[in-house]
Coordinates of C-alpha atoms and ligand atoms in Angstrom, one line a residue:
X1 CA 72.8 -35.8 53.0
X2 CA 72.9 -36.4 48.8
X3 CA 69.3 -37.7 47.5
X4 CA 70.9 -41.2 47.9
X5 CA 71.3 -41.6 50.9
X6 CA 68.4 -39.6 52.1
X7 CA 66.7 -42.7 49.9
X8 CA 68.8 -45.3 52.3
X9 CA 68.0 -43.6 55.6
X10 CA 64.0 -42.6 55.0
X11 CA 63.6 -46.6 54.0
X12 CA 64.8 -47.7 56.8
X13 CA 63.2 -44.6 59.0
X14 CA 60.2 -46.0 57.4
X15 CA 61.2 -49.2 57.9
X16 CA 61.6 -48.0 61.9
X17 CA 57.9 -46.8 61.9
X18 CA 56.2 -49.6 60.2
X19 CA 57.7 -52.1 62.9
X20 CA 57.4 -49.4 65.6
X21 CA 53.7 -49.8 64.9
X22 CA 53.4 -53.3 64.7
X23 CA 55.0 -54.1 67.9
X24 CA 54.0 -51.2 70.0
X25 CA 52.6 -53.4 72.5
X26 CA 55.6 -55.2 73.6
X27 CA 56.0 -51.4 75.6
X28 CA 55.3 -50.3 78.7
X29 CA 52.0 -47.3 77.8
X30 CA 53.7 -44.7 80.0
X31 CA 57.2 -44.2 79.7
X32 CA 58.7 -45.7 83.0
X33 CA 61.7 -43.3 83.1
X34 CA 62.7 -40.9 86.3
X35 CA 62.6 -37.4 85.7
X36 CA 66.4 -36.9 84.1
X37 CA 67.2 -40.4 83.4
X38 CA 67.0 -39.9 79.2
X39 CA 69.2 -36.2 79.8
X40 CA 72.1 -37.9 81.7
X41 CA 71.9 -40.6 78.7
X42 CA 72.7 -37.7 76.1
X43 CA 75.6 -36.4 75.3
X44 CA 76.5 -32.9 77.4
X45 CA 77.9 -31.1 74.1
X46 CA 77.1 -31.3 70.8
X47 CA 79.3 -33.0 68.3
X48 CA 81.9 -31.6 66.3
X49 CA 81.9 -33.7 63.2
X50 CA 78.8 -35.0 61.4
X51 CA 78.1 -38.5 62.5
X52 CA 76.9 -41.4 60.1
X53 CA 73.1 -41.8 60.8
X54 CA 73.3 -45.1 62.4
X55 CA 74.2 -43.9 65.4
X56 CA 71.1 -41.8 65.7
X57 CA 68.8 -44.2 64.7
X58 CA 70.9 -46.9 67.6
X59 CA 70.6 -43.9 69.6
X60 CA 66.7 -43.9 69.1
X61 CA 66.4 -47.4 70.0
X62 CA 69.0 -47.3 73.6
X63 CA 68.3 -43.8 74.7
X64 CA 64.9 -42.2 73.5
X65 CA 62.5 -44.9 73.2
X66 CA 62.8 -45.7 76.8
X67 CA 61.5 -42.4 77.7
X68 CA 58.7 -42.4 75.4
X69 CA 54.9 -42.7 76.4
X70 CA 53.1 -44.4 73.8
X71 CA 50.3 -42.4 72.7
X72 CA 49.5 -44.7 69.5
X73 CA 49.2 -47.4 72.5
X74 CA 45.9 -49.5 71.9
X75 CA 45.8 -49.4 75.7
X76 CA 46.6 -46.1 75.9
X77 CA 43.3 -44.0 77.9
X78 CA 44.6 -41.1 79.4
X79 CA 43.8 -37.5 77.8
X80 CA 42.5 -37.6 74.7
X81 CA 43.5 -39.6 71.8
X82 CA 46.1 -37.7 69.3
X83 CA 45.8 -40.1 66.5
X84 CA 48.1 -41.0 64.1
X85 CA 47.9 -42.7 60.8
X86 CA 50.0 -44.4 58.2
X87 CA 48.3 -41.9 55.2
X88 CA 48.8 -38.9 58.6
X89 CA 52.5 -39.8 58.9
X90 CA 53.1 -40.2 55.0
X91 CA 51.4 -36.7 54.3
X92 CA 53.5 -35.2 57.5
X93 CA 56.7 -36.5 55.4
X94 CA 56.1 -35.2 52.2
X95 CA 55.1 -32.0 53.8
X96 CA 58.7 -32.1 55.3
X97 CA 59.8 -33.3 52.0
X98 CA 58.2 -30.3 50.1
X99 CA 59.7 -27.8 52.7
X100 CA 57.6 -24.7 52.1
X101 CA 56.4 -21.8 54.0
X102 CA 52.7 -21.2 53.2
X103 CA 52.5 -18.0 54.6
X104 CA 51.3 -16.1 51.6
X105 CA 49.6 -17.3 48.6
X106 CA 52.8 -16.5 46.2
X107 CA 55.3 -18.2 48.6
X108 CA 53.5 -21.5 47.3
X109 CA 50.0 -21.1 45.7
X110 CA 49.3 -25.1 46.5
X111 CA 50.3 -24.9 49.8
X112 CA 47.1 -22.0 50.2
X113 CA 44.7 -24.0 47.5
X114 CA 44.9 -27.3 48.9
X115 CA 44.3 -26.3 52.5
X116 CA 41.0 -23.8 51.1
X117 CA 40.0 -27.1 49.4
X118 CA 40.4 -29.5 52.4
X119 CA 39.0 -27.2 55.1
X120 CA 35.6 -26.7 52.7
X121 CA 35.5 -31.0 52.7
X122 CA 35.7 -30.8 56.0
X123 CA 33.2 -28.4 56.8
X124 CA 30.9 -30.3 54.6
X125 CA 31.9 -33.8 56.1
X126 CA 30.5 -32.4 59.7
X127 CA 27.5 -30.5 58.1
X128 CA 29.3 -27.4 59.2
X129 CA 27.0 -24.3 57.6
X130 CA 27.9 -22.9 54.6
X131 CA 28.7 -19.8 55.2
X132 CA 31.7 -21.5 57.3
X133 CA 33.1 -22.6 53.2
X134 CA 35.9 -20.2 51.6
X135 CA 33.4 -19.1 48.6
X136 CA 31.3 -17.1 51.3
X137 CA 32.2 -14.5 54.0
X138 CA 33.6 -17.0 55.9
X139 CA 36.4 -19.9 55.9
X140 CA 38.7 -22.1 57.3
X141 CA 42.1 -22.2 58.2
X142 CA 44.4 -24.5 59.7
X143 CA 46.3 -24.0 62.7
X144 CA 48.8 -25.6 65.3
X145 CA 46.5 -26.3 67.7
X146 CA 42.9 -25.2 69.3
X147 CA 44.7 -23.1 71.5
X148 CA 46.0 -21.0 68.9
X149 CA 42.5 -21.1 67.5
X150 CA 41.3 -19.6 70.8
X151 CA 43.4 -16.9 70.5
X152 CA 43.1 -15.9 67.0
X153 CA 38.7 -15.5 67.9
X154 CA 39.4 -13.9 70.8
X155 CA 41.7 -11.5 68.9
X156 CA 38.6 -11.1 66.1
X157 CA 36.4 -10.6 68.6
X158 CA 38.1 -8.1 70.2
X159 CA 38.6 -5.9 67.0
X160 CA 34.8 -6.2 66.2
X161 CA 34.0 -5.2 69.9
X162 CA 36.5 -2.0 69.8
X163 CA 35.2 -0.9 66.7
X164 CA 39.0 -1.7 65.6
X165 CA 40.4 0.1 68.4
X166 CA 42.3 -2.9 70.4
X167 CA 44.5 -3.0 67.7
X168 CA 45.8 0.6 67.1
X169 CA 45.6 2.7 70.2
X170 CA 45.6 -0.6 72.6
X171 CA 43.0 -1.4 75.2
X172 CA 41.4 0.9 76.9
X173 CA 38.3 -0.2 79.6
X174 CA 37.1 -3.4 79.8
X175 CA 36.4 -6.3 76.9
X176 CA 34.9 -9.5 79.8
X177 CA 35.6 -12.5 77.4
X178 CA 32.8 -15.6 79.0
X179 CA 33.6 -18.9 79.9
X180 CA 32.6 -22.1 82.4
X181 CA 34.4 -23.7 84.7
X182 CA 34.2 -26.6 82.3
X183 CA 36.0 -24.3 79.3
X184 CA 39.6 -25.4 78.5
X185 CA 42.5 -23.7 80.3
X186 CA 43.7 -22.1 76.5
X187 CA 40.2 -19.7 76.9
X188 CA 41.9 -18.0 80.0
X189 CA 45.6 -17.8 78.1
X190 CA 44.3 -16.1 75.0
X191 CA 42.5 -13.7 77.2
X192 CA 45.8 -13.0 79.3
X193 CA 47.7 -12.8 75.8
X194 CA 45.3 -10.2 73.8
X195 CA 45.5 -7.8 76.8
X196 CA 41.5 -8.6 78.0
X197 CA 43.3 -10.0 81.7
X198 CA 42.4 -12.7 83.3
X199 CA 40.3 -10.6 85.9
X200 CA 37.9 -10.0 83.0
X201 CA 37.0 -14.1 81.9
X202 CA 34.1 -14.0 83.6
X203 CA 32.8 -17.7 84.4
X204 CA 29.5 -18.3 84.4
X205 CA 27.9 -21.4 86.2
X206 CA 27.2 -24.6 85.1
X207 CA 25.1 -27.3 85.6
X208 CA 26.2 -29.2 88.8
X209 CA 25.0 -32.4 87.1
X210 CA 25.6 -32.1 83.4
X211 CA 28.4 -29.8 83.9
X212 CA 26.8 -27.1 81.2
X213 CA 27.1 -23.8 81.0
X214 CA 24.1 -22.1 82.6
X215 CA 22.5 -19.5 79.8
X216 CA 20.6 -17.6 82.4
X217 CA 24.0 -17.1 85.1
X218 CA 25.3 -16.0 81.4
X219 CA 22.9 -13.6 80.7
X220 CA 22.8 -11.9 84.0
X221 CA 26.8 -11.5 84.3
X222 CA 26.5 -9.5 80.5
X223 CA 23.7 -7.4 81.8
X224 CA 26.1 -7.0 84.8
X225 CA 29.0 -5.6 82.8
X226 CA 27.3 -3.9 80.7
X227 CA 25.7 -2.0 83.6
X228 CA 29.5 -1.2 84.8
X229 CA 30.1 0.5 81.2
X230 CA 32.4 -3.1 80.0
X231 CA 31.9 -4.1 76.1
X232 CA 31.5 -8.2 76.3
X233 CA 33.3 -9.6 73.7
X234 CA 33.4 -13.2 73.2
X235 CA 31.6 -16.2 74.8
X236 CA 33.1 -19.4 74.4
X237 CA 30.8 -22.4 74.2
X238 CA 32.4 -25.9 74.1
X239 CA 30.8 -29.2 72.5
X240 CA 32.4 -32.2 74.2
X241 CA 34.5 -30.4 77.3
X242 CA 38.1 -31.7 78.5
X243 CA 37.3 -33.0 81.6
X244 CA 33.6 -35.1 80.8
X245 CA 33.0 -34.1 77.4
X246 CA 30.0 -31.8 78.6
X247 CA 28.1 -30.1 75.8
X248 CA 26.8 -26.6 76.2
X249 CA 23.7 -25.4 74.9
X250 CA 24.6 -23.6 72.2
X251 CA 21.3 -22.3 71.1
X252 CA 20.7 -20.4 74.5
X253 CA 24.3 -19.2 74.6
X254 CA 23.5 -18.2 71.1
X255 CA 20.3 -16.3 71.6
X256 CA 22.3 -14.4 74.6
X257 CA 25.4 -13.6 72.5
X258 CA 22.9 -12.1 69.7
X259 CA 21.0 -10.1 72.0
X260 CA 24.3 -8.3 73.2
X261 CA 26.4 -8.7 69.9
X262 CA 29.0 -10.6 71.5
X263 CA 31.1 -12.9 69.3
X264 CA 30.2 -16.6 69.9
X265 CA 33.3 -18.9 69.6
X266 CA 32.9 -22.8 69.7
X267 CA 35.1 -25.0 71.0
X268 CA 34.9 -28.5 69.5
X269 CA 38.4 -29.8 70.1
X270 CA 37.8 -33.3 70.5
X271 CA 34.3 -33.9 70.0
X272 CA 33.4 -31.8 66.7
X273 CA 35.1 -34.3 64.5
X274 CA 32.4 -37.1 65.5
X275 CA 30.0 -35.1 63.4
X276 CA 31.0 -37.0 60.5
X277 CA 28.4 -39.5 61.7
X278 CA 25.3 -38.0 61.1
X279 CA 23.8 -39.6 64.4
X280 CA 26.1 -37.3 66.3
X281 CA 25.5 -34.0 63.4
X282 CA 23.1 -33.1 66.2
X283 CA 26.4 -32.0 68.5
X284 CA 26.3 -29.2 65.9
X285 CA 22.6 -28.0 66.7
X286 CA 22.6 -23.8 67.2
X287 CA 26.1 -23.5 65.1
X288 CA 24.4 -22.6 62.2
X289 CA 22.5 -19.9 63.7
X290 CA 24.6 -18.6 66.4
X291 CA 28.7 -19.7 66.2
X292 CA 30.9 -16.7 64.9
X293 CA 33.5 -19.0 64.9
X294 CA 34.0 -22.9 65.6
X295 CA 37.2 -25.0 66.2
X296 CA 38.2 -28.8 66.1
X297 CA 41.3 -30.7 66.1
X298 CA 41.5 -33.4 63.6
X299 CA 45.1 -34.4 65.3
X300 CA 42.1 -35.8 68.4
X301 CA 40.0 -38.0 66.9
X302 CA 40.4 -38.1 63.2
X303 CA 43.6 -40.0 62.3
X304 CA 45.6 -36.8 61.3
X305 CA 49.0 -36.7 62.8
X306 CA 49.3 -33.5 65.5
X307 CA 49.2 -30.8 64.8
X308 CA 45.9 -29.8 62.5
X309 CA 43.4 -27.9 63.7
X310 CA 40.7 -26.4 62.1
X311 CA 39.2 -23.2 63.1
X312 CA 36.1 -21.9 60.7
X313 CA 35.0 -18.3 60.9
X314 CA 30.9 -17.1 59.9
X315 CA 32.7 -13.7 58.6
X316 CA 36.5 -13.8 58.0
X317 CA 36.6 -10.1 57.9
X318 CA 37.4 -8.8 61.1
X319 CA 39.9 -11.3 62.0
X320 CA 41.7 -10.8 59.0
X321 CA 41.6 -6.6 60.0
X322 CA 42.9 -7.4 63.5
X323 CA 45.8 -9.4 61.9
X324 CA 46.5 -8.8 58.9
X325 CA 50.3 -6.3 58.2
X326 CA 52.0 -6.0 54.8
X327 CA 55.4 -5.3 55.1
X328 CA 57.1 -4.4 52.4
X329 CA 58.8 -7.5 52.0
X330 CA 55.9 -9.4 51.5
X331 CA 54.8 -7.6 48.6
X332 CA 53.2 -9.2 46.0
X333 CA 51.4 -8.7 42.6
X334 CA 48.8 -11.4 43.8
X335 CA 48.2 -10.3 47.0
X336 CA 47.4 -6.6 45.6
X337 CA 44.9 -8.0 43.4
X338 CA 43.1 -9.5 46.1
X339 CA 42.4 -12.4 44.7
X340 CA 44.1 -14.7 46.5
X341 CA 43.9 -15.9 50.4
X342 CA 46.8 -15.3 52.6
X343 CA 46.7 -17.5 55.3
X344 CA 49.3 -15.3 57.5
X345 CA 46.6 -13.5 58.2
X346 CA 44.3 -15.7 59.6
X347 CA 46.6 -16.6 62.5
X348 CA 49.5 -15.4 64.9
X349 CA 52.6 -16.5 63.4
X350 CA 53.6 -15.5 60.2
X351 CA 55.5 -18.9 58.6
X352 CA 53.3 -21.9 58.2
X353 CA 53.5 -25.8 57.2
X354 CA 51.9 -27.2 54.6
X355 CA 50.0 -29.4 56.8
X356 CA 46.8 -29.9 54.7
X357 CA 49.0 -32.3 52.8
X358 CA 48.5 -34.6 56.0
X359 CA 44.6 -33.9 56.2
X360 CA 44.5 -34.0 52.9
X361 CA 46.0 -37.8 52.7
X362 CA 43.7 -38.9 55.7
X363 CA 40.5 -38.1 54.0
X364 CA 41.1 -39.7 50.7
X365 CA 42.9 -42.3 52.2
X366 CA 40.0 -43.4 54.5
X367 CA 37.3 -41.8 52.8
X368 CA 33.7 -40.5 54.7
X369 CA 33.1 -43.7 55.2
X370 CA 36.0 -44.8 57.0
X371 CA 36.2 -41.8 59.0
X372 CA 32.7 -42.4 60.6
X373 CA 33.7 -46.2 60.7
X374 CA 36.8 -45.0 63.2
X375 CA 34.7 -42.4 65.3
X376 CA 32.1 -45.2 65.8
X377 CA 34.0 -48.3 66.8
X378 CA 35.3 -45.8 69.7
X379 CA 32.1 -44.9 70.6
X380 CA 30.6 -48.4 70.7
X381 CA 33.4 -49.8 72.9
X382 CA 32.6 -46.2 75.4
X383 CA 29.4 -47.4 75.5
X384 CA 30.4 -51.2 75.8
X385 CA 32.7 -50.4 78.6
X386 CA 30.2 -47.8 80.7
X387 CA 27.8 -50.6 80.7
X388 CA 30.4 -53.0 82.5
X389 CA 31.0 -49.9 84.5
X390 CA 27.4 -49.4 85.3
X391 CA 26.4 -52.9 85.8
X392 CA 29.3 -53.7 88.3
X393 CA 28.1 -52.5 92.3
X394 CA 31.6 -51.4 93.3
X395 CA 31.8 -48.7 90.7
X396 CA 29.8 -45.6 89.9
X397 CA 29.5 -44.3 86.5
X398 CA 29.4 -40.5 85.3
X399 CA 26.9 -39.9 83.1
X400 CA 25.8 -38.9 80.1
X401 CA 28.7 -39.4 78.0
X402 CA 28.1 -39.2 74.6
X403 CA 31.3 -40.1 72.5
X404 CA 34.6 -41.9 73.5
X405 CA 35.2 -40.7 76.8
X406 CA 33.8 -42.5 80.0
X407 CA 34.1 -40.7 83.7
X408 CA 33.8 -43.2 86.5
X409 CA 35.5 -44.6 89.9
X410 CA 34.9 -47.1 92.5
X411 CA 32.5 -47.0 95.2
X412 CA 34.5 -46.8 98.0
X413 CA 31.7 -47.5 100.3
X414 CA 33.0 -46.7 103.9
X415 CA 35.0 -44.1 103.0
X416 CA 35.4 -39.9 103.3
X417 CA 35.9 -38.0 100.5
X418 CA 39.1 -37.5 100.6
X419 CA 40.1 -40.8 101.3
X420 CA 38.2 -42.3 98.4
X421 CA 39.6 -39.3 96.2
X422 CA 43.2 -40.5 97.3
X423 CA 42.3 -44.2 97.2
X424 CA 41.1 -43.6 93.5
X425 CA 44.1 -41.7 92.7
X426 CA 46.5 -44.6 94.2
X427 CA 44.6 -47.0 92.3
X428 CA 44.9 -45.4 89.0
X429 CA 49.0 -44.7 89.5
X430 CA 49.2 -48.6 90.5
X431 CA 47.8 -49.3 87.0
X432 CA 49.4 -46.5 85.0
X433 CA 52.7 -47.8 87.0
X434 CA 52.2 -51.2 85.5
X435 CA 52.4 -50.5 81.9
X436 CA 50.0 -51.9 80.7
X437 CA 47.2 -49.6 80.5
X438 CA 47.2 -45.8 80.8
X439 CA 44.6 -43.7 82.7
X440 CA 44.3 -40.4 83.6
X441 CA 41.6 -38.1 86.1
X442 CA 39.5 -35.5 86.4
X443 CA 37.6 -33.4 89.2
X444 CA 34.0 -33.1 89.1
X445 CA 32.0 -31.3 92.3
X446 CA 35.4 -32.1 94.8
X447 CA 35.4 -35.8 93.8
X448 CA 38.2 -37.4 91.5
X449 CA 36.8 -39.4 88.6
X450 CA 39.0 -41.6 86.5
X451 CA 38.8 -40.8 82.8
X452 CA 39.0 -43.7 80.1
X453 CA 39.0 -42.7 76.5
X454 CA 38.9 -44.9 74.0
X455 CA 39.9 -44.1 70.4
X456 CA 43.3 -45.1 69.0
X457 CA 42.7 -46.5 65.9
X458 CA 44.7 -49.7 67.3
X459 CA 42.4 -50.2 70.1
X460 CA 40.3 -52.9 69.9
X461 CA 37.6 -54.7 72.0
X462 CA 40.0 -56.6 73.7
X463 CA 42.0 -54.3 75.2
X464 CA 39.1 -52.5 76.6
X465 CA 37.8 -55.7 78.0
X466 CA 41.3 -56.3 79.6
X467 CA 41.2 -52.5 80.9
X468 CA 38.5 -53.2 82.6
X469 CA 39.9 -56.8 83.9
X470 CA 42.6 -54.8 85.1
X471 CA 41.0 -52.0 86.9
X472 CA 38.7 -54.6 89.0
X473 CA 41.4 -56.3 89.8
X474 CA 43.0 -53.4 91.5
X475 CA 39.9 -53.1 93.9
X476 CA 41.6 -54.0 97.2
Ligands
PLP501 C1 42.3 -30.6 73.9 C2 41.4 -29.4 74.0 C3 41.9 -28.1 73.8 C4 43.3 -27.8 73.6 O1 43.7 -28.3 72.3 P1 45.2 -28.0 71.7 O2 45.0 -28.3 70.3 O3 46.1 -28.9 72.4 O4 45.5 -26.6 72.0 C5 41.0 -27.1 73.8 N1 39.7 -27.3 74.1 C6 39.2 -28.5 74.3 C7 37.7 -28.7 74.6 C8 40.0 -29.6 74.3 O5 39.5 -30.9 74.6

């Protein structure tokens, strides 16, 4: 493809977006496809000869688009938002455009400069501590996903823990990782990845009514393993859980970790970007003091296109010890100096996108101020739409919620358990099988809870009003 017509297509790829956008709600919110239906659409074999790019933007149209949930949806509830925005999208391009691989400073110093400069905005943006910013002992990095983040503390922590050991002669006894019941699934992955097993992610209670981790249950399983000659190595405290958006005391958690040495990670996924408003900078209390390390995904809640996550570190050091290998290949005048950062090792993989091009264009795009003006028309239509929730007889509300997310379910008055868990279930696929809104659920103490999030940057006060029309309506 000559420069030309790369020019023709990308208009009219752009062209595709832009009305993409504009009419999004003329689609069903979940695709409505069967499982195979878009396969036995595509051709078996791949072609032969090149084909003029018509037919794969038709193609788009006949064959994919069908099979496509629409996650920029204004109606769309279920999960978490993964936001995407016109200045998210346009940084995602030229990134593509640019074509680099970041992984060391000298492959493509603004590729490394740009993402130190746009992780230390962020920091500052959420009141993150600054000894989280690139001109102390610690830093930021950007990676695929909070997952990856996950693993990349567990992996610091577990160097710090074995004195450096985990890393050259492999591991040897026991390194319990702590999380809740409440902590996301990635926690237990990372753990079964660095070699720790799942057997040793110990999970400490929680609260049965906030759903936070218990600091004292905590406390006594360390003491526990450290009776039985283990070396605990990481607790991870979440702010804004998957399932309710539960916050953890993470002073308490804190206090415990210092008294052992055990690293503390925080995971902020979806909730840590709201600290831009500083009546939510309060999610952050005990960071400061306590986190070793500290995660959360701008491709949530913060218009930046998937994937950007940003993990922050109080002391890059021993991360960058458990990961860091030079091969000879990647010799470099700059890297021997030491003056430079090289971001392969302060992850898994060793190529990387220049995605703070993407971040990058979002903030200046939007600016602080438009940020917090996104993060808080979500949470005043959560809090608009728990009060309908609350107000309403047939329905029962989980509470507290604190940002975008709101946990309830009818009443069901009459009925077991069970059958209210699989009437609530039933009522949620009748909507999600109508199109016009999307929900998803969760499980809190054995009964199901429908889960609404609100937070596409299309979303307005309507569609959550007509959400809420809907779900009555479903009431039998
Ligand atoms: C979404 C979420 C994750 C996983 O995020 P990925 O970036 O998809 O790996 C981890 N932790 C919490 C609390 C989350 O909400």
């Amino acid at each position: 493809m000559s420069p030309e017509e790369f020019r023709q297509y990308g208009r009219r790829v752009v062209d595709w977006i832009a009305d993409y956008l504009s009419s999004i709600e003329s689609h069903p919110v979940r695709s409505q496809v069967r499982p195979g239906e878009v396969r036995v659409a595509l051709p078996a074999h791949p072609p032969e000869h090149g084909e003029p790019y018509e037919r794969v933007l038709g193609d788009l149209d006949r064959t994919i688009l069908p099979g496509v949930t629409h996650w920029q949806h204004p109606s769309f509830f279920a999960y978490f938002p993964a936001n995407a925005s016109g200045p998210g999208i346009l940084g995602d391009l030229l990134s593509s455009g640019l074509g680099v691989q970041g992984m060391v400073w000298a492959t493509s110093p603004a590729c490394t400069e740009l993402e130190t400069v746009v992780v230390d905005w962020l920091a500052e943006l959420l009141g993150l501590p600054k000894h989280f910013r690139t001109d102390s002992r610690g830093g930021g990095v950007i990676q695929d996903s909070a997952s990856s983040a996950s693993l990349v503390a567990v992996l610091a922590a577990l160097h710090r823990a074995s004195g450096g050991k985990a890393g050259t002669d492999g591991i040897s006894g026991r390194y319990p990782i702590y999380v809740s019941s409440q902590t996301h699934s990635a926690l237990e992955k990372a753990g079964r990845i660095a070699g720790i097993g799942a057997k040793n992610v110990r999970v400490v209670d929680v609260d049965p009514a906030t759903l936070t981790m218990d600091p004292e249950h905590l406390r006594a399983l360390i003491a526990e393993d450290v009776a039985a000659g283990a070396v605990p190595t990481l607790v991870c405290a979440t702010i804004g859980t998957t399932s309710t958006t539960a916050i953890d005391p993470i002073t308490e958690i804190g206090r415990v970790c210092r008294e052992h040495g055990v690293w503390l990670h925080v995971d902020a996924a979806y909730a840590g970007v709201s600290a831009i408003c500083p009546e939510l900078r309060w999610i952050h209390d005990g960071v400061a003091e306590y986190a070793d390390s500290y995660a959360t995904n701008p491709h949530k809640w913060l218009l930046t296109n998937f994937d950007c996550t940003v993990l922050w570190l109080a002391d890059r050091a021993p991360m960058i010890e458990a990961l860091s290998i030079l091969p000879e290949f990647l010799r470099n005048s700059a890297t021997d100096t030491g003056e430079v950062i090289d971001y392969r090792d302060w992850q898994v993989s060793l190529g990387r996108r220049f995605r703070a091009l993407k971040l990058w264009s979002v903030i200046r795009w939007y600016g602080a101020e438009g940020l917090r003006e996104h993060i808080r028309t979500g949470v005043a239509l959560a809090d608009e739409f728990a009060a309908l929730v609350a107000a309403d007889p047939d329905f029962v509300l989980f509470e507290p919620h604190h940002f975008g997310l709101v946990c309830f379910r009818p009443k069901w008055t009459g009925l077991s358990e069970e059958d209210a868990n699989a009437a609530t279930l039933a009522l949620m696929e009748r909507l999600n099988d109508s199109g016009a809104l999307y929900l998803s659920h969760t499980k809190v103490n054995g009964r199901v809870l429908l889960r609404m999030a609100i937070g596409a940057p299309a979303t307005e006060r309507r569609h959550v009003l007509e959400a809420w029309h809907r779900i009555r309506a479903e009431l039998p």
